[in-house]
């Protein structure tokens, strides 16, 4: 998957218009995976730039260990080699960072400088199970961050490995996988589900509005009438989804 952009820029922009729960609602209708266990973060995340909305991109991965100075000595060309890796992958890219110091937080891989460097190399944001700093400056760079917490310093942060499978927030991520992420968490989308995802998500959003939500917001003369109406709307919602996705 790495190095190959499978979806058009227009398609990705349309995915970005919807929040991640809406994308999940479409995904669960088309996937063969377990929608109760697979592909989403299992641990709590924190979106430090919720005002930027969702981010969508292909995963590029890196492992860091800010507590350990020896990496800079043993791998003197790692920084340049890592940047060349980033540059070789088509965007948009989301940098998924596994921090080996977890659950401790010794220093941040992310700050104003690194955000601007990665933005210049086609990255739109990061998901890290470590920390970030320079929050306002990263926001100004247009670089979205989902992380565990904030930090004051960077310690000895340095690329240890890159272009490898990583695990963040309880979810394994491979380079090249499509990710949709926002303040609710993130969804790592299987390649076989990508092309149907947008249509399914839009359909399920409209299905909610046409049935259950419209029934709930319309006035009723009594709670008994409302319960009956909601039951009927729920049946219509299920039938519409079954009719649409029964062949998937």
JSON list of N, CA, C and O in Angstrom, two decimals, residues 162-221:
[
{"chain": "A", "resi": 162, "resn": "UNK", "atom": "N", "xyz": [11.12, 3.75, 11.23]},
{"chain": "A", "resi": 162, "resn": "UNK", "atom": "CA", "xyz": [10.05, 4.39, 10.47]},
{"chain": "A", "resi": 162, "resn": "UNK", "atom": "C", "xyz": [9.63, 3.45, 9.35]},
{"chain": "A", "resi": 162, "resn": "UNK", "atom": "O", "xyz": [10.34, 2.53, 8.96]},
{"chain": "A", "resi": 163, "resn": "UNK", "atom": "N", "xyz": [8.43, 3.69, 8.85]},
{"chain": "A", "resi": 163, "resn": "UNK", "atom": "CA", "xyz": [7.90, 2.82, 7.80]},
{"chain": "A", "resi": 163, "resn": "UNK", "atom": "C", "xyz": [7.61, 1.42, 8.28]},
{"chain": "A", "resi": 163, "resn": "UNK", "atom": "O", "xyz": [7.65, 0.46, 7.49]},
{"chain": "A", "resi": 164, "resn": "UNK", "atom": "N", "xyz": [7.29, 1.27, 9.58]},
{"chain": "A", "resi": 164, "resn": "UNK", "atom": "CA", "xyz": [7.01, -0.04, 10.17]},
{"chain": "A", "resi": 164, "resn": "UNK", "atom": "C", "xyz": [5.63, 0.00, 10.83]},
{"chain": "A", "resi": 164, "resn": "UNK", "atom": "O", "xyz": [5.06, 1.07, 11.05]},
{"chain": "A", "resi": 165, "resn": "UNK", "atom": "N", "xyz": [5.09, -1.17, 11.10]},
{"chain": "A", "resi": 165, "resn": "UNK", "atom": "CA", "xyz": [3.84, -1.22, 11.84]},
{"chain": "A", "resi": 165, "resn": "UNK", "atom": "C", "xyz": [4.05, -0.68, 13.25]},
{"chain": "A", "resi": 165, "resn": "UNK", "atom": "O", "xyz": [5.04, -1.00, 13.91]},
{"chain": "A", "resi": 166, "resn": "UNK", "atom": "N", "xyz": [3.13, 0.16, 13.70]},
{"chain": "A", "resi": 166, "resn": "UNK", "atom": "CA", "xyz": [3.20, 0.72, 15.05]},
{"chain": "A", "resi": 166, "resn": "UNK", "atom": "C", "xyz": [1.89, 0.45, 15.78]},
{"chain": "A", "resi": 166, "resn": "UNK", "atom": "O", "xyz": [0.90, 0.05, 15.16]},
{"chain": "A", "resi": 167, "resn": "UNK", "atom": "N", "xyz": [1.90, 0.69, 17.07]},
{"chain": "A", "resi": 167, "resn": "UNK", "atom": "CA", "xyz": [0.68, 0.57, 17.86]},
{"chain": "A", "resi": 167, "resn": "UNK", "atom": "C", "xyz": [0.49, 1.83, 18.68]},
{"chain": "A", "resi": 167, "resn": "UNK", "atom": "O", "xyz": [1.38, 2.21, 19.45]},
{"chain": "A", "resi": 168, "resn": "UNK", "atom": "N", "xyz": [-0.65, 2.48, 18.50]},
{"chain": "A", "resi": 168, "resn": "UNK", "atom": "CA", "xyz": [-0.99, 3.68, 19.25]},
{"chain": "A", "resi": 168, "resn": "UNK", "atom": "C", "xyz": [-2.43, 3.58, 19.75]},
{"chain": "A", "resi": 168, "resn": "UNK", "atom": "O", "xyz": [-3.31, 3.14, 19.02]},
{"chain": "A", "resi": 169, "resn": "UNK", "atom": "N", "xyz": [-2.63, 3.95, 20.99]},
{"chain": "A", "resi": 169, "resn": "UNK", "atom": "CA", "xyz": [-3.97, 3.93, 21.61]},
{"chain": "A", "resi": 169, "resn": "UNK", "atom": "C", "xyz": [-4.66, 2.58, 21.43]},
{"chain": "A", "resi": 169, "resn": "UNK", "atom": "O", "xyz": [-5.86, 2.50, 21.17]},
{"chain": "A", "resi": 170, "resn": "UNK", "atom": "N", "xyz": [-3.86, 1.51, 21.54]},
{"chain": "A", "resi": 170, "resn": "UNK", "atom": "CA", "xyz": [-4.40, 0.16, 21.47]},
{"chain": "A", "resi": 170, "resn": "UNK", "atom": "C", "xyz": [-4.69, -0.35, 20.07]},
{"chain": "A", "resi": 170, "resn": "UNK", "atom": "O", "xyz": [-5.21, -1.45, 19.92]},
{"chain": "A", "resi": 171, "resn": "UNK", "atom": "N", "xyz": [-4.33, 0.42, 19.05]},
{"chain": "A", "resi": 171, "resn": "UNK", "atom": "CA", "xyz": [-4.62, 0.01, 17.67]},
{"chain": "A", "resi": 171, "resn": "UNK", "atom": "C", "xyz": [-3.33, -0.07, 16.84]},
{"chain": "A", "resi": 171, "resn": "UNK", "atom": "O", "xyz": [-2.56, 0.89, 16.82]},
{"chain": "A", "resi": 172, "resn": "UNK", "atom": "N", "xyz": [-3.13, -1.17, 16.15]},
{"chain": "A", "resi": 172, "resn": "UNK", "atom": "CA", "xyz": [-1.98, -1.31, 15.26]},
{"chain": "A", "resi": 172, "resn": "UNK", "atom": "C", "xyz": [-2.28, -0.61, 13.93]},
{"chain": "A", "resi": 172, "resn": "UNK", "atom": "O", "xyz": [-3.38, -0.70, 13.39]},
{"chain": "A", "resi": 173, "resn": "UNK", "atom": "N", "xyz": [-1.26, 0.09, 13.43]},
{"chain": "A", "resi": 173, "resn": "UNK", "atom": "CA", "xyz": [-1.39, 0.85, 12.18]},
{"chain": "A", "resi": 173, "resn": "UNK", "atom": "C", "xyz": [-0.20, 0.52, 11.29]},
{"chain": "A", "resi": 173, "resn": "UNK", "atom": "O", "xyz": [0.95, 0.57, 11.73]},
{"chain": "A", "resi": 174, "resn": "UNK", "atom": "N", "xyz": [-0.50, 0.21, 10.03]},
{"chain": "A", "resi": 174, "resn": "UNK", "atom": "CA", "xyz": [0.55, -0.07, 9.05]},
{"chain": "A", "resi": 174, "resn": "UNK", "atom": "C", "xyz": [0.73, 1.14, 8.14]},
{"chain": "A", "resi": 174, "resn": "UNK", "atom": "O", "xyz": [-0.22, 1.86, 7.85]},
{"chain": "A", "resi": 175, "resn": "UNK", "atom": "N", "xyz": [1.95, 1.34, 7.65]},
{"chain": "A", "resi": 175, "resn": "UNK", "atom": "CA", "xyz": [2.16, 2.43, 6.69]},
{"chain": "A", "resi": 175, "resn": "UNK", "atom": "C", "xyz": [1.24, 2.28, 5.48]},
{"chain": "A", "resi": 175, "resn": "UNK", "atom": "O", "xyz": [1.03, 1.17, 4.97]},
{"chain": "A", "resi": 176, "resn": "UNK", "atom": "N", "xyz": [0.69, 3.40, 5.03]},
{"chain": "A", "resi": 176, "resn": "UNK", "atom": "CA", "xyz": [-0.17, 3.39, 3.84]},
{"chain": "A", "resi": 176, "resn": "UNK", "atom": "C", "xyz": [-1.63, 3.21, 4.12]},
{"chain": "A", "resi": 176, "resn": "UNK", "atom": "O", "xyz": [-2.46, 3.39, 3.22]},
{"chain": "A", "resi": 177, "resn": "UNK", "atom": "N", "xyz": [-2.02, 2.88, 5.35]},
{"chain": "A", "resi": 177, "resn": "UNK", "atom": "CA", "xyz": [-3.44, 2.72, 5.66]},
{"chain": "A", "resi": 177, "resn": "UNK", "atom": "C", "xyz": [-4.13, 4.08, 5.73]},
{"chain": "A", "resi": 177, "resn": "UNK", "atom": "O", "xyz": [-3.57, 5.06, 6.24]},
{"chain": "A", "resi": 178, "resn": "UNK", "atom": "N", "xyz": [-5.36, 4.14, 5.23]},
{"chain": "A", "resi": 178, "resn": "UNK", "atom": "CA", "xyz": [-6.13, 5.37, 5.26]},
{"chain": "A", "resi": 178, "resn": "UNK", "atom": "C", "xyz": [-6.70, 5.58, 6.66]},
{"chain": "A", "resi": 178, "resn": "UNK", "atom": "O", "xyz": [-7.24, 4.64, 7.27]},
{"chain": "A", "resi": 179, "resn": "UNK", "atom": "N", "xyz": [-6.58, 6.80, 7.17]},
{"chain": "A", "resi": 179, "resn": "UNK", "atom": "CA", "xyz": [-7.05, 7.13, 8.52]},
{"chain": "A", "resi": 179, "resn": "UNK", "atom": "C", "xyz": [-8.00, 8.32, 8.45]},
{"chain": "A", "resi": 179, "resn": "UNK", "atom": "O", "xyz": [-7.75, 9.29, 7.73]},
{"chain": "A", "resi": 180, "resn": "UNK", "atom": "N", "xyz": [-9.08, 8.23, 9.19]},
{"chain": "A", "resi": 180, "resn": "UNK", "atom": "CA", "xyz": [-9.99, 9.36, 9.41]},
{"chain": "A", "resi": 180, "resn": "UNK", "atom": "C", "xyz": [-9.99, 9.61, 10.91]},
{"chain": "A", "resi": 180, "resn": "UNK", "atom": "O", "xyz": [-10.20, 8.70, 11.70]},
{"chain": "A", "resi": 181, "resn": "UNK", "atom": "N", "xyz": [-9.74, 10.87, 11.32]},
{"chain": "A", "resi": 181, "resn": "UNK", "atom": "CA", "xyz": [-9.58, 11.15, 12.75]},
{"chain": "A", "resi": 181, "resn": "UNK", "atom": "C", "xyz": [-10.14, 12.52, 13.10]},
{"chain": "A", "resi": 181, "resn": "UNK", "atom": "O", "xyz": [-10.06, 13.46, 12.30]},
{"chain": "A", "resi": 182, "resn": "UNK", "atom": "N", "xyz": [-10.68, 12.62, 14.30]},
{"chain": "A", "resi": 182, "resn": "UNK", "atom": "CA", "xyz": [-11.12, 13.91, 14.83]},
{"chain": "A", "resi": 182, "resn": "UNK", "atom": "C", "xyz": [-11.17, 13.83, 16.35]},
{"chain": "A", "resi": 182, "resn": "UNK", "atom": "O", "xyz": [-10.55, 12.95, 16.95]},
{"chain": "A", "resi": 183, "resn": "UNK", "atom": "N", "xyz": [-11.92, 14.74, 16.99]},
{"chain": "A", "resi": 183, "resn": "UNK", "atom": "CA", "xyz": [-11.94, 14.81, 18.45]},
{"chain": "A", "resi": 183, "resn": "UNK", "atom": "C", "xyz": [-12.54, 13.58, 19.12]},
{"chain": "A", "resi": 183, "resn": "UNK", "atom": "O", "xyz": [-12.39, 13.39, 20.32]},
{"chain": "A", "resi": 184, "resn": "UNK", "atom": "N", "xyz": [-13.20, 12.73, 18.35]},
{"chain": "A", "resi": 184, "resn": "UNK", "atom": "CA", "xyz": [-13.80, 11.52, 18.92]},
{"chain": "A", "resi": 184, "resn": "UNK", "atom": "C", "xyz": [-12.82, 10.35, 18.97]},
{"chain": "A", "resi": 184, "resn": "UNK", "atom": "O", "xyz": [-13.04, 9.39, 19.70]},
{"chain": "A", "resi": 185, "resn": "UNK", "atom": "N", "xyz": [-11.78, 10.40, 18.13]},
{"chain": "A", "resi": 185, "resn": "UNK", "atom": "CA", "xyz": [-10.83, 9.30, 18.01]},
{"chain": "A", "resi": 185, "resn": "UNK", "atom": "C", "xyz": [-10.45, 9.11, 16.56]},
{"chain": "A", "resi": 185, "resn": "UNK", "atom": "O", "xyz": [-10.51, 10.05, 15.76]},
{"chain": "A", "resi": 186, "resn": "UNK", "atom": "N", "xyz": [-10.07, 7.88, 16.19]},
{"chain": "A", "resi": 186, "resn": "UNK", "atom": "CA", "xyz": [-9.67, 7.65, 14.80]},
{"chain": "A", "resi": 186, "resn": "UNK", "atom": "C", "xyz": [-10.11, 6.28, 14.32]},
{"chain": "A", "resi": 186, "resn": "UNK", "atom": "O", "xyz": [-10.34, 5.36, 15.11]},
{"chain": "A", "resi": 187, "resn": "UNK", "atom": "N", "xyz": [-10.24, 6.18, 13.00]},
{"chain": "A", "resi": 187, "resn": "UNK", "atom": "CA", "xyz": [-10.64, 4.94, 12.34]},
{"chain": "A", "resi": 187, "resn": "UNK", "atom": "C", "xyz": [-9.59, 4.63, 11.27]},
{"chain": "A", "resi": 187, "resn": "UNK", "atom": "O", "xyz": [-9.30, 5.47, 10.41]},
{"chain": "A", "resi": 188, "resn": "UNK", "atom": "N", "xyz": [-9.02, 3.41, 11.36]},
{"chain": "A", "resi": 188, "resn": "UNK", "atom": "CA", "xyz": [-8.05, 2.95, 10.37]},
{"chain": "A", "resi": 188, "resn": "UNK", "atom": "C", "xyz": [-8.81, 2.08, 9.38]},
{"chain": "A", "resi": 188, "resn": "UNK", "atom": "O", "xyz": [-9.27, 1.00, 9.71]},
{"chain": "A", "resi": 189, "resn": "UNK", "atom": "N", "xyz": [-8.96, 2.56, 8.16]},
{"chain": "A", "resi": 189, "resn": "UNK", "atom": "CA", "xyz": [-9.90, 1.98, 7.22]},
{"chain": "A", "resi": 189, "resn": "UNK", "atom": "C", "xyz": [-9.23, 0.90, 6.37]},
{"chain": "A", "resi": 189, "resn": "UNK", "atom": "O", "xyz": [-8.23, 1.17, 5.70]},
{"chain": "A", "resi": 190, "resn": "UNK", "atom": "N", "xyz": [-9.76, -0.32, 6.39]},
{"chain": "A", "resi": 190, "resn": "UNK", "atom": "CA", "xyz": [-9.20, -1.37, 5.55]},
{"chain": "A", "resi": 190, "resn": "UNK", "atom": "C", "xyz": [-9.28, -0.99, 4.07]},
{"chain": "A", "resi": 190, "resn": "UNK", "atom": "O", "xyz": [-10.25, -0.36, 3.63]},
{"chain": "A", "resi": 191, "resn": "UNK", "atom": "N", "xyz": [-8.28, -1.37, 3.31]},
{"chain": "A", "resi": 191, "resn": "UNK", "atom": "CA", "xyz": [-8.21, -0.96, 1.91]},
{"chain": "A", "resi": 191, "resn": "UNK", "atom": "C", "xyz": [-9.45, -1.39, 1.13]},
{"chain": "A", "resi": 191, "resn": "UNK", "atom": "O", "xyz": [-9.96, -0.65, 0.28]},
{"chain": "A", "resi": 192, "resn": "UNK", "atom": "N", "xyz": [-9.97, -2.58, 1.42]},
{"chain": "A", "resi": 192, "resn": "UNK", "atom": "CA", "xyz": [-11.12, -3.07, 0.67]},
{"chain": "A", "resi": 192, "resn": "UNK", "atom": "C", "xyz": [-12.39, -2.28, 0.94]},
{"chain": "A", "resi": 192, "resn": "UNK", "atom": "O", "xyz": [-13.38, -2.38, 0.20]},
{"chain": "A", "resi": 193, "resn": "UNK", "atom": "N", "xyz": [-12.41, -1.48, 1.99]},
{"chain": "A", "resi": 193, "resn": "UNK", "atom": "CA", "xyz": [-13.59, -0.69, 2.35]},
{"chain": "A", "resi": 193, "resn": "UNK", "atom": "C", "xyz": [-13.52, 0.76, 1.86]},
{"chain": "A", "resi": 193, "resn": "UNK", "atom": "O", "xyz": [-14.52, 1.50, 1.97]},
{"chain": "A", "resi": 194, "resn": "UNK", "atom": "N", "xyz": [-12.39, 1.16, 1.32]},
{"chain": "A", "resi": 194, "resn": "UNK", "atom": "CA", "xyz": [-12.17, 2.58, 1.02]},
{"chain": "A", "resi": 194, "resn": "UNK", "atom": "C", "xyz": [-13.15, 3.14, -0.01]},
{"chain": "A", "resi": 194, "resn": "UNK", "atom": "O", "xyz": [-13.75, 4.21, 0.20]},
{"chain": "A", "resi": 195, "resn": "UNK", "atom": "N", "xyz": [-13.32, 2.46, -1.12]},
{"chain": "A", "resi": 195, "resn": "UNK", "atom": "CA", "xyz": [-14.06, 3.05, -2.24]},
{"chain": "A", "resi": 195, "resn": "UNK", "atom": "C", "xyz": [-15.56, 3.15, -1.99]},
{"chain": "A", "resi": 195, "resn": "UNK", "atom": "O", "xyz": [-16.24, 4.00, -2.58]},
{"chain": "A", "resi": 196, "resn": "UNK", "atom": "N", "xyz": [-16.10, 2.32, -1.11]},
{"chain": "A", "resi": 196, "resn": "UNK", "atom": "CA", "xyz": [-17.52, 2.39, -0.79]},
{"chain": "A", "resi": 196, "resn": "UNK", "atom": "C", "xyz": [-17.81, 3.28, 0.42]},
{"chain": "A", "resi": 196, "resn": "UNK", "atom": "O", "xyz": [-18.98, 3.52, 0.74]},
{"chain": "A", "resi": 197, "resn": "UNK", "atom": "N", "xyz": [-16.77, 3.74, 1.08]},
{"chain": "A", "resi": 197, "resn": "UNK", "atom": "CA", "xyz": [-16.93, 4.39, 2.38]},
{"chain": "A", "resi": 197, "resn": "UNK", "atom": "C", "xyz": [-17.73, 5.68, 2.31]},
{"chain": "A", "resi": 197, "resn": "UNK", "atom": "O", "xyz": [-18.63, 5.91, 3.14]},
{"chain": "A", "resi": 198, "resn": "UNK", "atom": "N", "xyz": [-17.43, 6.54, 1.37]},
{"chain": "A", "resi": 198, "resn": "UNK", "atom": "CA", "xyz": [-18.09, 7.84, 1.30]},
{"chain": "A", "resi": 198, "resn": "UNK", "atom": "C", "xyz": [-19.59, 7.68, 1.03]},
{"chain": "A", "resi": 198, "resn": "UNK", "atom": "O", "xyz": [-20.42, 8.27, 1.74]},
{"chain": "A", "resi": 199, "resn": "UNK", "atom": "N", "xyz": [-19.94, 6.89, 0.04]},
{"chain": "A", "resi": 199, "resn": "UNK", "atom": "CA", "xyz": [-21.35, 6.69, -0.28]},
{"chain": "A", "resi": 199, "resn": "UNK", "atom": "C", "xyz": [-22.11, 6.10, 0.90]},
{"chain": "A", "resi": 199, "resn": "UNK", "atom": "O", "xyz": [-23.22, 6.54, 1.22]},
{"chain": "A", "resi": 200, "resn": "UNK", "atom": "N", "xyz": [-21.50, 5.12, 1.55]},
{"chain": "A", "resi": 200, "resn": "UNK", "atom": "CA", "xyz": [-22.16, 4.48, 2.69]},
{"chain": "A", "resi": 200, "resn": "UNK", "atom": "C", "xyz": [-22.36, 5.47, 3.84]},
{"chain": "A", "resi": 200, "resn": "UNK", "atom": "O", "xyz": [-23.42, 5.48, 4.49]},
{"chain": "A", "resi": 201, "resn": "UNK", "atom": "N", "xyz": [-21.37, 6.30, 4.09]},
{"chain": "A", "resi": 201, "resn": "UNK", "atom": "CA", "xyz": [-21.46, 7.27, 5.19]},
{"chain": "A", "resi": 201, "resn": "UNK", "atom": "C", "xyz": [-22.53, 8.31, 4.93]},
{"chain": "A", "resi": 201, "resn": "UNK", "atom": "O", "xyz": [-23.32, 8.66, 5.82]},
{"chain": "A", "resi": 202, "resn": "UNK", "atom": "N", "xyz": [-22.58, 8.82, 3.70]},
{"chain": "A", "resi": 202, "resn": "UNK", "atom": "CA", "xyz": [-23.61, 9.81, 3.35]},
{"chain": "A", "resi": 202, "resn": "UNK", "atom": "C", "xyz": [-25.00, 9.18, 3.44]},
{"chain": "A", "resi": 202, "resn": "UNK", "atom": "O", "xyz": [-25.94, 9.79, 3.96]},
{"chain": "A", "resi": 203, "resn": "UNK", "atom": "N", "xyz": [-25.12, 7.96, 2.94]},
{"chain": "A", "resi": 203, "resn": "UNK", "atom": "CA", "xyz": [-26.42, 7.28, 2.99]},
{"chain": "A", "resi": 203, "resn": "UNK", "atom": "C", "xyz": [-26.90, 7.12, 4.43]},
{"chain": "A", "resi": 203, "resn": "UNK", "atom": "O", "xyz": [-28.07, 7.40, 4.74]},
{"chain": "A", "resi": 204, "resn": "UNK", "atom": "N", "xyz": [-26.03, 6.67, 5.32]},
{"chain": "A", "resi": 204, "resn": "UNK", "atom": "CA", "xyz": [-26.45, 6.44, 6.70]},
{"chain": "A", "resi": 204, "resn": "UNK", "atom": "C", "xyz": [-26.79, 7.74, 7.41]},
{"chain": "A", "resi": 204, "resn": "UNK", "atom": "O", "xyz": [-27.70, 7.79, 8.24]},
{"chain": "A", "resi": 205, "resn": "UNK", "atom": "N", "xyz": [-26.08, 8.81, 7.09]},
{"chain": "A", "resi": 205, "resn": "UNK", "atom": "CA", "xyz": [-26.42, 10.11, 7.68]},
{"chain": "A", "resi": 205, "resn": "UNK", "atom": "C", "xyz": [-27.81, 10.55, 7.22]},
{"chain": "A", "resi": 205, "resn": "UNK", "atom": "O", "xyz": [-28.63, 11.00, 8.03]},
{"chain": "A", "resi": 206, "resn": "UNK", "atom": "N", "xyz": [-28.09, 10.41, 5.94]},
{"chain": "A", "resi": 206, "resn": "UNK", "atom": "CA", "xyz": [-29.40, 10.77, 5.42]},
{"chain": "A", "resi": 206, "resn": "UNK", "atom": "C", "xyz": [-30.48, 9.85, 5.97]},
{"chain": "A", "resi": 206, "resn": "UNK", "atom": "O", "xyz": [-31.61, 10.30, 6.24]},
{"chain": "A", "resi": 207, "resn": "UNK", "atom": "N", "xyz": [-30.13, 8.59, 6.13]},
{"chain": "A", "resi": 207, "resn": "UNK", "atom": "CA", "xyz": [-31.09, 7.63, 6.69]},
{"chain": "A", "resi": 207, "resn": "UNK", "atom": "C", "xyz": [-31.50, 8.03, 8.10]},
{"chain": "A", "resi": 207, "resn": "UNK", "atom": "O", "xyz": [-32.69, 7.97, 8.46]},
{"chain": "A", "resi": 208, "resn": "UNK", "atom": "N", "xyz": [-30.55, 8.45, 8.91]},
{"chain": "A", "resi": 208, "resn": "UNK", "atom": "CA", "xyz": [-30.87, 8.93, 10.26]},
{"chain": "A", "resi": 208, "resn": "UNK", "atom": "C", "xyz": [-31.81, 10.13, 10.20]},
{"chain": "A", "resi": 208, "resn": "UNK", "atom": "O", "xyz": [-32.81, 10.21, 10.94]},
{"chain": "A", "resi": 209, "resn": "UNK", "atom": "N", "xyz": [-31.48, 11.10, 9.35]},
{"chain": "A", "resi": 209, "resn": "UNK", "atom": "CA", "xyz": [-32.28, 12.33, 9.26]},
{"chain": "A", "resi": 209, "resn": "UNK", "atom": "C", "xyz": [-33.69, 12.05, 8.74]},
{"chain": "A", "resi": 209, "resn": "UNK", "atom": "O", "xyz": [-34.66, 12.69, 9.18]},
{"chain": "A", "resi": 210, "resn": "UNK", "atom": "N", "xyz": [-33.81, 11.11, 7.80]},
{"chain": "A", "resi": 210, "resn": "UNK", "atom": "CA", "xyz": [-35.10, 10.82, 7.19]},
{"chain": "A", "resi": 210, "resn": "UNK", "atom": "C", "xyz": [-36.01, 9.99, 8.08]},
{"chain": "A", "resi": 210, "resn": "UNK", "atom": "O", "xyz": [-37.23, 9.95, 7.82]},
{"chain": "A", "resi": 211, "resn": "UNK", "atom": "N", "xyz": [-35.46, 9.35, 9.10]},
{"chain": "A", "resi": 211, "resn": "UNK", "atom": "CA", "xyz": [-36.28, 8.44, 9.91]},
{"chain": "A", "resi": 211, "resn": "UNK", "atom": "C", "xyz": [-36.27, 8.85, 11.40]},
{"chain": "A", "resi": 211, "resn": "UNK", "atom": "O", "xyz": [-37.14, 9.59, 11.84]},
{"chain": "A", "resi": 212, "resn": "UNK", "atom": "N", "xyz": [-35.28, 8.40, 12.12]},
{"chain": "A", "resi": 212, "resn": "UNK", "atom": "CA", "xyz": [-35.30, 8.52, 13.58]},
{"chain": "A", "resi": 212, "resn": "UNK", "atom": "C", "xyz": [-35.20, 9.98, 14.06]},
{"chain": "A", "resi": 212, "resn": "UNK", "atom": "O", "xyz": [-35.94, 10.40, 14.95]},
{"chain": "A", "resi": 213, "resn": "UNK", "atom": "N", "xyz": [-34.28, 10.74, 13.46]},
{"chain": "A", "resi": 213, "resn": "UNK", "atom": "CA", "xyz": [-34.10, 12.12, 13.93]},
{"chain": "A", "resi": 213, "resn": "UNK", "atom": "C", "xyz": [-35.32, 12.98, 13.62]},
{"chain": "A", "resi": 213, "resn": "UNK", "atom": "O", "xyz": [-35.79, 13.75, 14.48]},
{"chain": "A", "resi": 214, "resn": "UNK", "atom": "N", "xyz": [-35.86, 12.85, 12.41]},
{"chain": "A", "resi": 214, "resn": "UNK", "atom": "CA", "xyz": [-37.04, 13.63, 12.07]},
{"chain": "A", "resi": 214, "resn": "UNK", "atom": "C", "xyz": [-38.23, 13.24, 12.94]},
{"chain": "A", "resi": 214, "resn": "UNK", "atom": "O", "xyz": [-39.03, 14.09, 13.36]},
{"chain": "A", "resi": 215, "resn": "UNK", "atom": "N", "xyz": [-38.34, 11.94, 13.26]},
{"chain": "A", "resi": 215, "resn": "UNK", "atom": "CA", "xyz": [-39.43, 11.49, 14.14]},
{"chain": "A", "resi": 215, "resn": "UNK", "atom": "C", "xyz": [-39.26, 12.06, 15.54]},
{"chain": "A", "resi": 215, "resn": "UNK", "atom": "O", "xyz": [-40.24, 12.47, 16.18]},
{"chain": "A", "resi": 216, "resn": "UNK", "atom": "N", "xyz": [-38.04, 12.11, 16.03]},
{"chain": "A", "resi": 216, "resn": "UNK", "atom": "CA", "xyz": [-37.80, 12.59, 17.39]},
{"chain": "A", "resi": 216, "resn": "UNK", "atom": "C", "xyz": [-38.04, 14.09, 17.51]},
{"chain": "A", "resi": 216, "resn": "UNK", "atom": "O", "xyz": [-38.43, 14.58, 18.59]},
{"chain": "A", "resi": 217, "resn": "UNK", "atom": "N", "xyz": [-37.85, 14.84, 16.44]},
{"chain": "A", "resi": 217, "resn": "UNK", "atom": "CA", "xyz": [-37.95, 16.30, 16.53]},
{"chain": "A", "resi": 217, "resn": "UNK", "atom": "C", "xyz": [-39.33, 16.84, 16.18]},
{"chain": "A", "resi": 217, "resn": "UNK", "atom": "O", "xyz": [-39.61, 18.00, 16.42]},
{"chain": "A", "resi": 218, "resn": "UNK", "atom": "N", "xyz": [-40.16, 16.01, 15.61]},
{"chain": "A", "resi": 218, "resn": "UNK", "atom": "CA", "xyz": [-41.52, 16.45, 15.29]},
{"chain": "A", "resi": 218, "resn": "UNK", "atom": "C", "xyz": [-42.38, 16.43, 16.56]},
{"chain": "A", "resi": 218, "resn": "UNK", "atom": "O", "xyz": [-42.22, 15.55, 17.41]},
{"chain": "A", "resi": 219, "resn": "UNK", "atom": "N", "xyz": [-43.28, 17.42, 16.74]},
{"chain": "A", "resi": 219, "resn": "UNK", "atom": "CA", "xyz": [-44.11, 17.46, 17.95]},
{"chain": "A", "resi": 219, "resn": "UNK", "atom": "C", "xyz": [-45.07, 16.28, 18.01]},
{"chain": "A", "resi": 219, "resn": "UNK", "atom": "O", "xyz": [-45.51, 15.75, 16.97]},
{"chain": "A", "resi": 220, "resn": "UNK", "atom": "N", "xyz": [-45.37, 15.84, 19.22]},
{"chain": "A", "resi": 220, "resn": "UNK", "atom": "CA", "xyz": [-46.32, 14.75, 19.44]},
{"chain": "A", "resi": 220, "resn": "UNK", "atom": "C", "xyz": [-47.30, 15.16, 20.54]},
{"chain": "A", "resi": 220, "resn": "UNK", "atom": "O", "xyz": [-46.97, 15.94, 21.43]},
{"chain": "A", "resi": 221, "resn": "UNK", "atom": "N", "xyz": [-48.49, 14.63, 20.48]},
{"chain": "A", "resi": 221, "resn": "UNK", "atom": "CA", "xyz": [-49.53, 14.99, 21.45]},
{"chain": "A", "resi": 221, "resn": "UNK", "atom": "C", "xyz": [-49.33, 14.31, 22.79]},
{"chain": "A", "resi": 221, "resn": "UNK", "atom": "O", "xyz": [-49.87, 14.77, 23.81]}
]
